[in-house]
């Protein structure tokens, strides 16, 4: 009997001390980055023992929640402007912003030949529906629109557009067969471990503004060492390898003290 | 006060709600009648099936409709086979989705109203020589009028306020499937709060007036 | 009933099997006059009406006034709306969304046969509805509602009128007011009426034929006065067991304010009635109001003393017996209820001559 109570006390002591050492941090992640974030969190935990609690959603929605007091400590956005606005509003810690990934736009569809003929397919216009994300709400949507404008196809293709609230829904339109083509993120079609169906055209970067995805330390997490540790981790080579494997690119010019990015 | 885009969203919403309400009454009446009068063992399962949209999250319903009605789904494929185009991203598609989604809101008041009529008035009508359709139109329908009004009210209001299903299956196409609720949502998401407030106020006012008008019909059919 | 009933009649042979109730009904009755269906609650009276109307469906056959309304062997079943039947339900059941006039015309508009005598005016006059025609159904009294219900049924031109205890929803005063209307229906229309009741006084007042139901089966059926007199039926054991005698007003005695009515085999004196000479009346004599005497008594306060002959005696209770008597030439019968002691004292037995002293005669129609 007494041995058991010593054992229980020992466990309690150990777990207490373990938790005193390892902290938790609340992370808000843009939906498109949720997949790689999961993997990064696991590796982060193994390396530092800290636990990242992930909430993913549309960038706009997350930002609205942050503005209304949501207890997030780290914010991984799908764009640049949202973290900037938050910093201007005093909700993000100055100087903590950096670009953790760059999104690539692709034209995706179940047909096999988009890799070579993506642009021609668009120009031919032989499809009923082209899905894009809402340009007002999602940077990928704005990018897609810019591609159409730059290719001179906006007037011709605008009647065929169907608009998803976010790129996940945009993808759903294409995957369910309801839209024959869609502008989505490279990270959505190139998922490690998931078999590839259909094909995609990697849209040349010249046709749209770079989709920089910035991260920032939020006010809530200013004094949380786990939060800072996570942001630091994102700049490591290990993290960058994961990010690239999920179809993102890295920032060309280093904006912080992070080691220069490798492709 | 309204931009042309918003005006088209308003008109589209009214159209959708009106057409859907009509479909709901046409579809819901025989279902409610059957539920009220049948003694089949299928009664309970069918009633539960009809009530399903009450508990399904609208986006879930919308998502599965998207699959089912799309070119890879059972219904979509059948439609393509007979030379029709598929329903997602079209106004008829919205009508179909909204009808399914609001079905319990119309069937249940009708069901209750028909049960309230009871068997007696229909028996009386039969002994006076009224055949089945005659009985339905001259006795059951007038006596069940409050149920119809309630059902129409609920169906209309529910469709105007509906969002999740429309979002999933509509594609947010201006002038075709961008209804007021989605336009409102987009304003909110884009942090355009003053536009959102304006639209919301208009939506509320309109719905309130319509419901008020319908409510005045609710008085049971009194002899003239 | 081995010989098939004439085509002017109504013949019913139906079996019904509900969870709580089973009925096996074999019956036939004339296609004219009032046939009353009598029995306790749960005996199946309403079921019988519903089967006739087609509102309930049993297995078997039903033939009404020459038409086949149901015949399982031939796969025939006429639904209610195709049967020329009028139904007056126990609760008035007027259409609440229509006013009185529209209720009435509902049946009229759907008539299948043209019956000149049954116009809205004729029926309205028969049932005194003129005042009510443009009222809403909402503020009518129970009696008014039933009259409208009857009128509505009549206006649909039925060949058979079914009435399910139409008076039961009325209070005593309204019942009394209502009876004359029912009597008028019987007298002035040539429509066969099937009238369900558990009240013997209604039955004795209105019926020509009687069908006795018990637990879903026909116990007996036949002319009213015949069944009333049968000592083997529960009728004769009722507290108000009685005999019904049809008579004609023969004489009015102005000085004593009495009226003499004549029946086949004798006369009865009653309090002066208003009816003119020659009017057909129905009288009712309760068994307990009949006492017996072996010899003609001397002056007595009992006005009506009828020479009779004992037909049959049966037990009634521990101390009483029922006696069935033939009055006068034997075509009219009476019931008497006497004590066993009296039975012994009078040496009552079949065929014995005896005097029936009728203490009170009720005029019922």
XYZ file of N, CA, C and O in Angstrom, chain C residues 12-18 21-25 47-62 69-73 75-78 83:
152
model
N -76.882 -7.053 -44.826
C -75.503 -6.826 -44.441
C -74.934 -8.105 -43.877
O -75.522 -8.749 -43.021
N -73.752 -8.496 -44.371
C -73.086 -9.660 -43.815
C -71.605 -9.350 -43.778
O -70.898 -9.472 -44.770
N -71.137 -8.859 -42.633
C -69.764 -8.379 -42.574
C -69.065 -8.818 -41.307
O -69.671 -8.864 -40.234
N -67.772 -9.092 -41.459
C -66.951 -9.447 -40.301
C -65.849 -8.413 -40.139
O -65.261 -7.964 -41.112
N -65.589 -8.069 -38.908
C -64.623 -7.017 -38.647
C -63.714 -7.463 -37.534
O -64.159 -8.048 -36.564
N -62.434 -7.178 -37.658
C -61.496 -7.641 -36.641
C -60.525 -6.553 -36.231
O -59.465 -6.419 -36.808
N -60.887 -5.773 -35.262
C -59.910 -4.813 -34.734
C -59.216 -5.442 -33.543
O -59.633 -6.461 -33.043
N -61.772 -5.181 -30.693
C -63.197 -5.381 -30.962
C -63.388 -6.283 -32.173
O -62.737 -6.141 -33.185
N -64.289 -7.222 -32.028
C -64.609 -8.072 -33.176
C -66.102 -8.017 -33.420
O -66.888 -7.989 -32.488
N -66.461 -7.984 -34.674
C -67.883 -7.957 -34.984
C -68.174 -8.978 -36.063
O -67.401 -9.172 -37.000
N -69.302 -9.644 -35.879
C -69.775 -10.552 -36.919
C -71.236 -10.227 -37.113
O -72.085 -10.664 -36.337
N -71.485 -9.430 -38.129
C -72.833 -8.907 -38.276
C -73.542 -9.525 -39.460
O -73.076 -9.463 -40.587
N -70.191 0.976 -35.163
C -69.474 0.201 -36.164
C -70.396 -0.194 -37.295
O -70.053 -0.124 -38.466
N -71.594 -0.607 -36.914
C -72.583 -0.995 -37.902
C -72.862 0.149 -38.871
O -72.876 -0.029 -40.083
N -73.068 1.327 -38.335
C -73.330 2.479 -39.192
C -72.144 2.786 -40.085
O -72.292 3.102 -41.266
N -70.971 2.721 -39.511
C -69.781 3.041 -40.295
C -69.580 2.031 -41.413
O -69.134 2.372 -42.507
N -69.944 0.785 -41.147
C -69.841 -0.217 -42.209
C -70.834 0.100 -43.316
O -70.524 -0.016 -44.496
N -72.044 0.505 -42.928
C -73.043 0.850 -43.933
C -72.578 2.044 -44.751
O -72.812 2.123 -45.955
N -71.920 2.992 -44.092
C -71.504 4.211 -44.794
C -70.246 4.005 -45.610
O -69.927 4.806 -46.479
N -69.490 2.964 -45.325
C -68.235 2.768 -46.034
C -67.068 3.438 -45.336
O -65.966 3.510 -45.888
N -67.298 3.924 -44.110
C -66.205 4.561 -43.370
C -65.354 3.515 -42.677
O -64.230 3.781 -42.263
N -65.907 2.339 -42.525
C -65.145 1.215 -42.003
C -65.317 0.094 -43.003
O -66.319 0.031 -43.723
N -64.365 -0.781 -43.046
C -64.451 -1.840 -44.033
C -64.299 -3.187 -43.390
O -63.309 -3.451 -42.713
N -65.306 -4.026 -43.594
C -65.207 -5.378 -43.056
C -65.046 -6.360 -44.206
O -64.884 -5.962 -45.362
N -65.112 -7.603 -43.898
C -65.026 -8.620 -44.954
C -66.395 -9.235 -45.145
O -66.995 -9.704 -44.183
N -66.875 -9.238 -46.363
C -68.188 -9.847 -46.593
C -68.927 -9.127 -47.687
O -68.354 -8.801 -48.722
N -70.208 -8.904 -47.466
C -71.034 -8.307 -48.507
C -72.065 -7.371 -47.910
O -72.477 -7.530 -46.757
N -72.482 -6.407 -48.737
C -73.470 -5.431 -48.296
C -74.308 -5.032 -49.498
O -73.800 -4.590 -50.519
N -73.137 -2.662 -52.564
C -72.152 -1.717 -52.075
C -70.856 -2.410 -51.703
O -69.806 -1.797 -51.658
N -70.960 -3.667 -51.404
C -69.742 -4.428 -51.169
C -69.998 -5.878 -51.478
O -71.063 -6.409 -51.141
N -69.036 -6.496 -52.141
C -69.115 -7.935 -52.353
C -67.690 -8.436 -52.555
O -67.117 -8.265 -53.621
N -67.131 -9.009 -51.535
C -65.741 -9.454 -51.626
C -65.552 -10.497 -52.708
O -64.530 -10.534 -53.375
N -66.573 -11.345 -52.890
C -66.449 -12.393 -53.905
C -66.253 -11.796 -55.290
O -65.533 -12.330 -56.119
N -65.092 -8.704 -55.690
C -64.096 -7.648 -55.609
C -64.677 -6.253 -55.657
O -64.036 -5.306 -56.101
N -65.944 -6.116 -55.204
C -66.589 -4.808 -55.251
C -66.536 -4.152 -53.882
O -66.836 -4.766 -52.875
N -66.149 -2.893 -53.868
C -66.295 -2.108 -52.657
C -66.507 -0.664 -53.062
O -65.635 -0.039 -53.651
N -67.656 -0.143 -52.741
C -67.963 1.234 -53.092
C -67.481 2.144 -51.966
O -67.879 1.978 -50.809
N -71.423 6.134 -52.311
C -72.656 5.548 -51.788
C -73.666 6.645 -51.539
O -73.317 7.705 -51.022
